[in-house]
Amino acid sequence: MTSETEEKAMPFIARAKSPHLQTGRAGIIVILCMWIIIYFWGVTQLVDGLMDWLAYGSTQYVARVAVGVVTTVASSYEAGQVEFGSGKYYAYCALGGVLSCGITHTAIVPLDLVKCRIQVNPEKYTGIATGFRTTIAEEGARALVKGWAPTLLGYSAQGLGKFGFYEIFKNVYADMLGEENAYLYRTSLYLAASASAEFFADILLAPMEATKVRIQTSPGAPPTLRGCAPMIYKAEGLTGFYKGLPPLWMRQIPYTMMKFACFEKTVEALYQYVVPKPRAECSKAEQLVVTFVAGYIAGVFCAIVSHPADTVVSKLNQDSQATAGGILKKLGFAGVWKGLVPRIIMIGTLTALQWFIYDSVKVALNLPRPPPPEMPASLKAKLAAQQ
């Protein structure tokens, strides 16, 4: 396991520059596929077993629950030390993304459902409380978890791309810039790496996002993934799953750029101005608290910059005949901001929990966690020579 002292000695971004960065791409793909298959199989066994156990109370379903738990946990098990920048490191980062995004988005499905309904039908769902009351009165409490399956699958896949590719792009771009420029232009580096990662992550998310919104907001739509996805494909083909991709990029790329850049800079500022001792002297628990606070601050800004596009995505996926331009014209400036308050609450909490889970996975798997960036010695020497 990399010690705090060893981490402190690592150069910024390109710490422990590794030949694995240029090789082993096929290995990364194989490892990612293996982990995702095992993880989802374990989750499926766990959910199916719990549902059957609750329904029938049979002991055979207790065994299925146990198998699901063991398999899901086993898929996260890490044995041995992981080298920074290696294929194994990136694979575990991707796994952390799967867990952080899949778990958090699925946990807030009820709030997400109400938020989407406020966006697509603000006359009926005038606020958070009204949205919950109306939904429960008309469809029962069970309706609040509509769309949980596409949410779990879609955002787990998105988390894989968001966090896994971010780590890769950040180090690749840092290598291209060189150590000094990577430090001087680190905010631009964070923005570029996160935008690149989210571009691919949204391609993974789009089909399940379209299915989720259709389930949650379209009257008469099948209430399950296995019912709604085939219906969309039969009626609209693959276009039905990807027509919302451009506005999804408009929503998610600015969101993710803010999420990563604001988080990285907030962590840096917290350790510099707020935390009374250096990061190396903080316990793992104290470091995770800083992670959570920085994540929540980043989440508030994320919600604001991405909300108009989020409204357009919800409207597009609700109405198969709608276009982004037509929706913007109909809603106007004020209309695209409907549902902002619940989304700030949702995204602030969501982002904080995602960073907390992601960093906790790194701690649990003994992954290197470089400290906030410091000016390279060579750059300090150049600045000193100019004085």
Tab-separated table of C-alpha atoms in Angstrom:
chain	number	residue	atom	x	y	z
A	1	MET	CA	0.000	0.000	0.000
A	2	THR	CA	1.290	3.438	-0.943
A	3	SER	CA	2.051	5.477	2.167
A	4	GLU	CA	1.149	9.127	2.593
A	5	THR	CA	4.856	10.006	2.494
A	6	GLU	CA	5.321	8.156	-0.770
A	7	GLU	CA	2.236	9.869	-2.212
A	8	LYS	CA	3.590	13.265	-1.190
A	9	ALA	CA	6.733	12.554	-3.159
A	10	MET	CA	4.794	11.775	-6.334
A	11	PRO	CA	4.952	14.494	-9.024
A	12	PHE	CA	1.634	16.217	-9.722
A	13	ILE	CA	-0.817	14.282	-11.934
A	14	ALA	CA	1.830	12.126	-13.536
A	15	ARG	CA	2.884	10.641	-10.182
A	16	ALA	CA	4.534	7.286	-10.607
A	17	LYS	CA	4.488	7.732	-14.377
A	18	SER	CA	3.929	4.219	-15.608
A	19	PRO	CA	4.587	2.387	-18.890
A	20	HIS	CA	1.185	0.798	-18.283
A	21	LEU	CA	-0.319	4.086	-19.457
A	22	GLN	CA	0.829	3.307	-22.994
A	23	THR	CA	0.286	-0.468	-22.907
A	24	GLY	CA	-2.227	-2.985	-21.727
A	25	ARG	CA	-5.318	-1.356	-23.270
A	26	ALA	CA	-6.755	-4.769	-24.111
A	27	GLY	CA	-6.143	-5.855	-20.535
A	28	ILE	CA	-8.082	-2.867	-19.237
A	29	ILE	CA	-11.072	-3.766	-21.403
A	30	VAL	CA	-11.003	-7.407	-20.303
A	31	ILE	CA	-10.772	-6.487	-16.616
A	32	LEU	CA	-13.561	-3.915	-16.878
A	33	CYS	CA	-15.864	-6.377	-18.630
A	34	MET	CA	-15.112	-9.056	-16.056
A	35	TRP	CA	-15.859	-6.798	-13.097
A	36	ILE	CA	-19.045	-5.387	-14.585
A	37	ILE	CA	-20.419	-8.820	-15.490
A	38	ILE	CA	-19.678	-10.203	-12.033
A	39	TYR	CA	-21.018	-7.121	-10.283
A	40	PHE	CA	-24.290	-6.982	-12.179
A	41	TRP	CA	-24.823	-10.717	-11.879
A	42	GLY	CA	-24.390	-10.386	-8.140
A	43	VAL	CA	-26.791	-7.448	-7.928
A	44	THR	CA	-29.360	-9.317	-10.033
A	45	GLN	CA	-29.178	-12.350	-7.760
A	46	LEU	CA	-29.474	-10.106	-4.717
A	47	VAL	CA	-32.523	-8.185	-5.967
A	48	ASP	CA	-34.309	-11.242	-7.359
A	49	GLY	CA	-33.638	-13.178	-4.193
A	50	LEU	CA	-34.944	-10.394	-1.967
A	51	MET	CA	-38.130	-10.001	-4.001
A	52	ASP	CA	-38.837	-13.724	-3.987
A	53	TRP	CA	-37.986	-14.003	-0.309
A	54	LEU	CA	-40.394	-11.214	0.556
A	55	ALA	CA	-43.064	-12.786	-1.639
A	56	TYR	CA	-42.737	-16.429	-0.646
A	57	GLY	CA	-40.539	-16.613	2.453
A	58	SER	CA	-38.818	-19.749	1.158
A	59	THR	CA	-35.379	-20.666	2.450
A	60	GLN	CA	-34.115	-21.327	-1.065
A	61	TYR	CA	-34.464	-17.607	-1.747
A	62	VAL	CA	-32.463	-16.801	1.360
A	63	ALA	CA	-29.624	-18.696	-0.295
A	64	ARG	CA	-30.025	-16.582	-3.430
A	65	VAL	CA	-29.773	-13.424	-1.341
A	66	ALA	CA	-26.609	-14.752	0.275
A	67	VAL	CA	-25.130	-15.632	-3.129
A	68	GLY	CA	-25.935	-12.153	-4.402
A	69	VAL	CA	-24.297	-10.444	-1.437
A	70	VAL	CA	-21.186	-12.606	-1.558
A	71	THR	CA	-20.763	-12.242	-5.320
A	72	THR	CA	-21.276	-8.494	-5.314
A	73	VAL	CA	-18.830	-7.999	-2.456
A	74	ALA	CA	-16.361	-10.465	-3.957
A	75	SER	CA	-16.374	-8.505	-7.202
A	76	SER	CA	-14.979	-5.563	-5.216
A	77	TYR	CA	-12.232	-7.536	-3.474
A	78	GLU	CA	-8.699	-6.362	-4.025
A	79	ALA	CA	-5.670	-8.481	-3.304
A	80	GLY	CA	-2.197	-7.015	-3.354
A	81	GLN	CA	-0.789	-3.602	-4.125
A	82	VAL	CA	-1.999	-1.617	-7.132
A	83	GLU	CA	0.429	0.542	-9.088
A	84	PHE	CA	-0.687	4.060	-9.937
A	85	GLY	CA	-1.410	4.360	-13.668
A	86	SER	CA	-1.576	0.619	-14.289
A	87	GLY	CA	-4.416	-1.141	-16.089
A	88	LYS	CA	-5.510	-2.626	-12.780
A	89	TYR	CA	-5.622	0.842	-11.215
A	90	TYR	CA	-7.896	2.170	-13.962
A	91	ALA	CA	-10.097	-0.916	-13.773
A	92	TYR	CA	-10.642	-0.431	-10.041
A	93	CYS	CA	-11.326	3.272	-10.567
A	94	ALA	CA	-13.982	2.272	-13.105
A	95	LEU	CA	-15.445	-0.148	-10.562
A	96	GLY	CA	-15.573	2.692	-8.032
A	97	GLY	CA	-17.477	4.739	-10.596
A	98	VAL	CA	-19.957	1.911	-11.182
A	99	LEU	CA	-20.666	1.637	-7.471
A	100	SER	CA	-20.796	5.373	-6.755
A	101	CYS	CA	-23.123	6.313	-9.609
A	102	GLY	CA	-25.251	3.154	-9.666
A	103	ILE	CA	-25.965	3.137	-5.937
A	104	THR	CA	-26.604	6.856	-5.513
A	105	HIS	CA	-28.839	7.391	-8.533
A	106	THR	CA	-30.919	4.329	-7.692
A	107	ALA	CA	-31.292	5.487	-4.078
A	108	ILE	CA	-32.885	8.778	-5.124
A	109	VAL	CA	-35.248	7.434	-7.798
A	110	PRO	CA	-38.358	8.795	-5.938
A	111	LEU	CA	-36.967	12.344	-5.898
A	112	ASP	CA	-35.809	12.002	-9.498
A	113	LEU	CA	-39.273	10.834	-10.551
A	114	VAL	CA	-40.947	13.862	-8.937
A	115	LYS	CA	-38.325	16.180	-10.434
A	116	CYS	CA	-38.964	14.814	-13.936
A	117	ARG	CA	-42.724	15.156	-13.520
A	118	ILE	CA	-42.372	18.766	-12.382
A	119	GLN	CA	-40.340	19.442	-15.519
A	120	VAL	CA	-42.728	17.824	-17.992
A	121	ASN	CA	-46.032	18.765	-16.302
A	122	PRO	CA	-45.512	21.796	-14.037
A	123	GLU	CA	-49.240	22.615	-14.024
A	124	LYS	CA	-50.061	19.354	-12.269
A	125	TYR	CA	-46.900	18.856	-10.219
A	126	THR	CA	-46.283	22.322	-8.792
A	127	GLY	CA	-43.616	21.428	-6.227
A	128	ILE	CA	-41.792	18.621	-4.450
A	129	ALA	CA	-44.435	18.026	-1.771
A	130	THR	CA	-47.283	18.269	-4.273
A	131	GLY	CA	-45.461	15.926	-6.625
A	132	PHE	CA	-45.082	13.261	-3.972
A	133	ARG	CA	-48.686	13.632	-2.783
A	134	THR	CA	-50.166	13.518	-6.284
A	135	THR	CA	-48.083	10.530	-7.340
A	136	ILE	CA	-48.972	8.508	-4.228
A	137	ALA	CA	-52.669	9.473	-4.406
A	138	GLU	CA	-53.025	8.477	-8.059
A	139	GLU	CA	-50.658	5.512	-8.361
A	140	GLY	CA	-49.755	4.386	-4.853
A	141	ALA	CA	-46.445	4.541	-3.029
A	142	ARG	CA	-44.997	1.836	-5.251
A	143	ALA	CA	-45.042	4.274	-8.183
A	144	LEU	CA	-42.255	6.282	-6.531
A	145	VAL	CA	-39.710	3.609	-7.500
A	146	LYS	CA	-40.711	3.542	-11.156
A	147	GLY	CA	-37.629	3.455	-13.339
A	148	TRP	CA	-35.258	1.979	-10.751
A	149	ALA	CA	-33.983	-0.760	-13.095
A	150	PRO	CA	-32.925	1.456	-16.032
A	151	THR	CA	-31.538	3.912	-13.481
A	152	LEU	CA	-29.339	1.239	-11.900
A	153	LEU	CA	-28.082	-0.126	-15.211
A	154	GLY	CA	-27.726	3.189	-17.011
A	155	TYR	CA	-25.984	5.173	-14.310
A	156	SER	CA	-23.724	2.288	-13.342
A	157	ALA	CA	-22.532	2.172	-16.949
A	158	GLN	CA	-22.202	5.942	-16.966
A	159	GLY	CA	-20.177	5.840	-13.735
A	160	LEU	CA	-17.785	3.376	-15.339
A	161	GLY	CA	-17.077	5.820	-18.149
A	162	LYS	CA	-17.243	8.993	-16.061
A	163	PHE	CA	-14.720	8.033	-13.370
A	164	GLY	CA	-12.717	5.375	-15.212
A	165	PHE	CA	-12.056	7.449	-18.318
A	166	TYR	CA	-11.499	10.619	-16.275
A	167	GLU	CA	-8.550	9.009	-14.524
A	168	ILE	CA	-7.149	7.862	-17.865
A	169	PHE	CA	-7.650	11.154	-19.707
A	170	LYS	CA	-6.291	13.176	-16.798
A	171	ASN	CA	-3.018	11.300	-16.839
A	172	VAL	CA	-2.771	11.125	-20.633
A	173	TYR	CA	-3.324	14.865	-21.021
A	174	ALA	CA	-0.914	15.592	-18.144
A	175	ASP	CA	1.779	13.557	-19.888
A	176	MET	CA	1.147	15.552	-23.068
A	177	LEU	CA	1.471	18.877	-21.237
A	178	GLY	CA	4.467	18.000	-19.102
A	179	GLU	CA	4.744	18.313	-15.334
A	180	GLU	CA	5.075	22.099	-15.104
A	181	ASN	CA	2.264	22.956	-17.524
A	182	ALA	CA	0.047	20.298	-15.957
A	183	TYR	CA	0.355	22.172	-12.680
A	184	LEU	CA	-0.008	25.671	-14.126
A	185	TYR	CA	-3.047	24.774	-16.226
A	186	ARG	CA	-4.511	22.137	-13.924
A	187	THR	CA	-8.038	23.588	-13.993
A	188	SER	CA	-8.090	23.386	-17.792
A	189	LEU	CA	-6.701	19.875	-17.467
A	190	TYR	CA	-9.555	18.840	-15.170
A	191	LEU	CA	-12.102	20.385	-17.548
A	192	ALA	CA	-10.683	18.690	-20.636
A	193	ALA	CA	-10.330	15.276	-19.000
A	194	SER	CA	-13.836	15.312	-17.532
A	195	ALA	CA	-15.425	16.502	-20.791
A	196	SER	CA	-13.676	13.737	-22.724
A	197	ALA	CA	-14.757	11.097	-20.213
A	198	GLU	CA	-18.377	12.255	-20.131
A	199	PHE	CA	-18.662	12.198	-23.929
A	200	PHE	CA	-18.237	8.421	-23.867
A	201	ALA	CA	-20.091	7.920	-20.579
A	202	ASP	CA	-23.262	9.468	-22.024
A	203	ILE	CA	-23.260	7.065	-24.957
A	204	LEU	CA	-23.478	4.275	-22.379
A	205	LEU	CA	-26.201	6.096	-20.438
A	206	ALA	CA	-28.516	7.308	-23.224
A	207	PRO	CA	-30.619	4.145	-23.845
A	208	MET	CA	-31.421	3.607	-20.172
A	209	GLU	CA	-32.031	7.322	-19.558
A	210	ALA	CA	-34.593	7.380	-22.374
A	211	THR	CA	-36.293	4.299	-20.954
A	212	LYS	CA	-36.290	5.680	-17.409
A	213	VAL	CA	-37.888	8.986	-18.340
A	214	ARG	CA	-40.511	7.277	-20.501
A	215	ILE	CA	-41.467	4.995	-17.594
A	216	GLN	CA	-41.631	7.881	-15.124
A	217	THR	CA	-43.432	10.534	-17.167
A	218	SER	CA	-45.458	9.006	-20.015
A	219	PRO	CA	-49.007	7.905	-19.139
A	220	GLY	CA	-49.652	4.406	-20.421
A	221	ALA	CA	-45.979	3.495	-20.779
A	222	PRO	CA	-45.045	0.042	-19.421
A	223	PRO	CA	-43.827	0.455	-15.832
A	224	THR	CA	-40.863	-1.925	-16.144
A	225	LEU	CA	-37.598	-1.988	-18.073
A	226	ARG	CA	-38.392	-5.278	-19.783
A	227	GLY	CA	-41.698	-3.827	-20.957
A	228	CYS	CA	-40.733	-0.271	-21.874
A	229	ALA	CA	-37.428	-0.789	-23.689
A	230	PRO	CA	-38.908	-3.214	-26.285
A	231	MET	CA	-41.835	-0.820	-26.769
A	232	ILE	CA	-39.483	2.078	-27.553
A	233	TYR	CA	-37.445	-0.068	-29.945
A	234	LYS	CA	-40.526	-1.379	-31.730
A	235	ALA	CA	-42.036	2.094	-32.175
A	236	GLU	CA	-38.945	4.192	-32.841
A	237	GLY	CA	-35.985	1.857	-33.400
A	238	LEU	CA	-32.551	2.740	-32.041
A	239	THR	CA	-33.317	6.403	-32.679
A	240	GLY	CA	-35.754	6.300	-29.786
A	241	PHE	CA	-32.915	5.489	-27.399
A	242	TYR	CA	-30.410	8.009	-28.754
A	243	LYS	CA	-32.492	10.983	-29.898
A	244	GLY	CA	-31.881	12.547	-26.486
A	245	LEU	CA	-28.094	12.083	-26.709
A	246	PRO	CA	-27.188	15.596	-27.985
A	247	PRO	CA	-29.160	17.366	-25.210
A	248	LEU	CA	-27.817	14.725	-22.809
A	249	TRP	CA	-24.322	15.843	-23.798
A	250	MET	CA	-25.462	19.447	-23.314
A	251	ARG	CA	-26.595	18.561	-19.801
A	252	GLN	CA	-23.954	16.107	-18.671
A	253	ILE	CA	-20.730	17.489	-20.146
A	254	PRO	CA	-21.021	20.922	-18.448
A	255	TYR	CA	-22.268	19.121	-15.333
A	256	THR	CA	-19.289	16.775	-15.263
A	257	MET	CA	-16.783	19.496	-16.082
A	258	MET	CA	-18.097	21.463	-13.115
A	259	LYS	CA	-18.287	18.328	-10.973
A	260	PHE	CA	-14.645	17.363	-11.399
A	261	ALA	CA	-12.991	20.769	-11.741
A	262	CYS	CA	-14.936	22.302	-8.850
A	263	PHE	CA	-14.338	19.228	-6.697
A	264	GLU	CA	-10.587	19.164	-7.360
A	265	LYS	CA	-10.200	22.895	-6.706
A	266	THR	CA	-12.450	22.788	-3.610
A	267	VAL	CA	-10.430	19.941	-2.101
A	268	GLU	CA	-7.274	21.931	-2.776
A	269	ALA	CA	-8.779	25.040	-1.122
A	270	LEU	CA	-10.147	23.140	1.890
A	271	TYR	CA	-6.753	21.642	2.713
A	272	GLN	CA	-5.057	24.998	2.162
A	273	TYR	CA	-7.435	27.302	4.050
A	274	VAL	CA	-9.852	25.277	6.200
A	275	VAL	CA	-8.374	21.990	7.404
A	276	PRO	CA	-6.007	22.850	10.274
A	277	LYS	CA	-3.362	20.265	9.364
A	278	PRO	CA	-1.750	18.878	6.204
A	279	ARG	CA	-3.554	16.074	4.388
A	280	ALA	CA	-0.741	13.664	5.169
A	281	GLU	CA	-1.518	14.083	8.881
A	282	CYS	CA	-5.278	13.563	8.453
A	283	SER	CA	-6.803	10.160	9.102
A	284	LYS	CA	-8.644	8.330	6.326
A	285	ALA	CA	-11.963	9.237	7.971
A	286	GLU	CA	-11.027	12.936	8.088
A	287	GLN	CA	-9.996	12.846	4.444
A	288	LEU	CA	-13.347	11.301	3.499
A	289	VAL	CA	-15.187	14.089	5.340
A	290	VAL	CA	-13.293	16.627	3.221
A	291	THR	CA	-14.249	14.595	0.152
A	292	PHE	CA	-17.945	14.711	1.100
A	293	VAL	CA	-17.960	18.487	1.769
A	294	ALA	CA	-16.131	19.263	-1.476
A	295	GLY	CA	-18.492	16.951	-3.355
A	296	TYR	CA	-21.585	18.738	-2.028
A	297	ILE	CA	-20.228	22.173	-2.936
A	298	ALA	CA	-19.420	20.935	-6.431
A	299	GLY	CA	-22.884	19.373	-6.722
A	300	VAL	CA	-24.716	22.656	-6.137
A	301	PHE	CA	-22.864	24.317	-9.007
A	302	CYS	CA	-23.349	21.211	-11.165
A	303	ALA	CA	-27.129	21.386	-10.753
A	304	ILE	CA	-27.306	25.041	-11.759
A	305	VAL	CA	-25.172	24.849	-14.923
A	306	SER	CA	-26.849	21.709	-16.266
A	307	HIS	CA	-30.502	22.249	-15.338
A	308	PRO	CA	-31.862	23.833	-18.545
A	309	ALA	CA	-30.532	20.937	-20.626
A	310	ASP	CA	-31.920	18.470	-18.067
A	311	THR	CA	-35.393	19.938	-18.601
A	312	VAL	CA	-35.028	19.551	-22.378
A	313	VAL	CA	-33.915	15.920	-21.995
A	314	SER	CA	-36.936	15.122	-19.822
A	315	LYS	CA	-39.322	16.715	-22.330
A	316	LEU	CA	-37.691	14.973	-25.302
A	317	ASN	CA	-37.899	11.535	-23.735
A	318	GLN	CA	-41.497	12.107	-22.675
A	319	ASP	CA	-42.751	13.020	-26.180
A	320	SER	CA	-41.559	10.945	-29.143
A	321	GLN	CA	-42.457	13.777	-31.588
A	322	ALA	CA	-40.706	16.598	-29.742
A	323	THR	CA	-37.511	18.374	-30.820
A	324	ALA	CA	-35.012	20.277	-28.679
A	325	GLY	CA	-35.635	23.528	-30.557
A	326	GLY	CA	-39.392	23.199	-30.261
A	327	ILE	CA	-39.182	22.531	-26.531
A	328	LEU	CA	-36.946	25.555	-25.892
A	329	LYS	CA	-39.287	27.777	-27.895
A	330	LYS	CA	-42.336	26.515	-26.017
A	331	LEU	CA	-40.870	26.702	-22.516
A	332	GLY	CA	-38.997	29.974	-22.784
A	333	PHE	CA	-36.251	31.102	-20.399
A	334	ALA	CA	-38.293	30.712	-17.219
A	335	GLY	CA	-39.710	27.333	-18.195
A	336	VAL	CA	-36.359	25.577	-18.477
A	337	TRP	CA	-35.633	26.387	-14.827
A	338	LYS	CA	-38.681	24.541	-13.466
A	339	GLY	CA	-37.680	21.932	-10.911
A	340	LEU	CA	-34.349	23.601	-10.075
A	341	VAL	CA	-34.791	23.487	-6.284
A	342	PRO	CA	-35.399	19.725	-6.061
A	343	ARG	CA	-32.573	19.182	-8.507
A	344	ILE	CA	-30.140	21.230	-6.389
A	345	ILE	CA	-31.097	19.118	-3.362
A	346	MET	CA	-30.838	15.940	-5.394
A	347	ILE	CA	-27.603	16.716	-7.235
A	348	GLY	CA	-25.852	18.252	-4.223
A	349	THR	CA	-26.510	15.165	-2.124
A	350	LEU	CA	-25.866	12.862	-5.059
A	351	THR	CA	-22.512	14.379	-5.973
A	352	ALA	CA	-21.312	14.411	-2.372
A	353	LEU	CA	-22.243	10.752	-1.915
A	354	GLN	CA	-20.688	9.781	-5.247
A	355	TRP	CA	-17.348	11.293	-4.349
A	356	PHE	CA	-17.565	9.799	-0.863
A	357	ILE	CA	-18.274	6.302	-2.221
A	358	TYR	CA	-15.661	6.636	-4.958
A	359	ASP	CA	-12.964	7.717	-2.529
A	360	SER	CA	-14.053	5.034	-0.036
A	361	VAL	CA	-13.612	2.391	-2.744
A	362	LYS	CA	-10.093	3.674	-3.321
A	363	VAL	CA	-9.395	3.431	0.394
A	364	ALA	CA	-10.926	-0.057	0.662
A	365	LEU	CA	-8.956	-1.352	-2.335
A	366	ASN	CA	-5.694	0.265	-1.226
A	367	LEU	CA	-5.446	2.366	-4.383
A	368	PRO	CA	-2.932	5.227	-4.497
A	369	ARG	CA	-4.657	8.509	-3.631
A	370	PRO	CA	-2.317	11.368	-4.558
A	371	PRO	CA	-2.596	14.487	-2.371
A	372	PRO	CA	-3.659	17.909	-3.710
A	373	PRO	CA	-1.199	19.245	-6.302
A	374	GLU	CA	1.940	21.080	-5.321
A	375	MET	CA	4.167	23.233	-7.484
A	376	PRO	CA	6.933	21.113	-9.051
A	377	ALA	CA	10.425	21.750	-7.739
A	378	SER	CA	11.641	22.709	-11.217
A	379	LEU	CA	8.981	25.423	-11.495
A	380	LYS	CA	9.819	26.730	-8.020
A	381	ALA	CA	13.453	26.995	-9.067
A	382	LYS	CA	12.542	28.924	-12.230
A	383	LEU	CA	10.360	31.367	-10.302
A	384	ALA	CA	13.078	31.849	-7.678
A	385	ALA	CA	15.637	32.571	-10.410
A	386	GLN	CA	13.409	35.293	-11.860
A	387	GLN	CA	13.230	37.185	-8.568
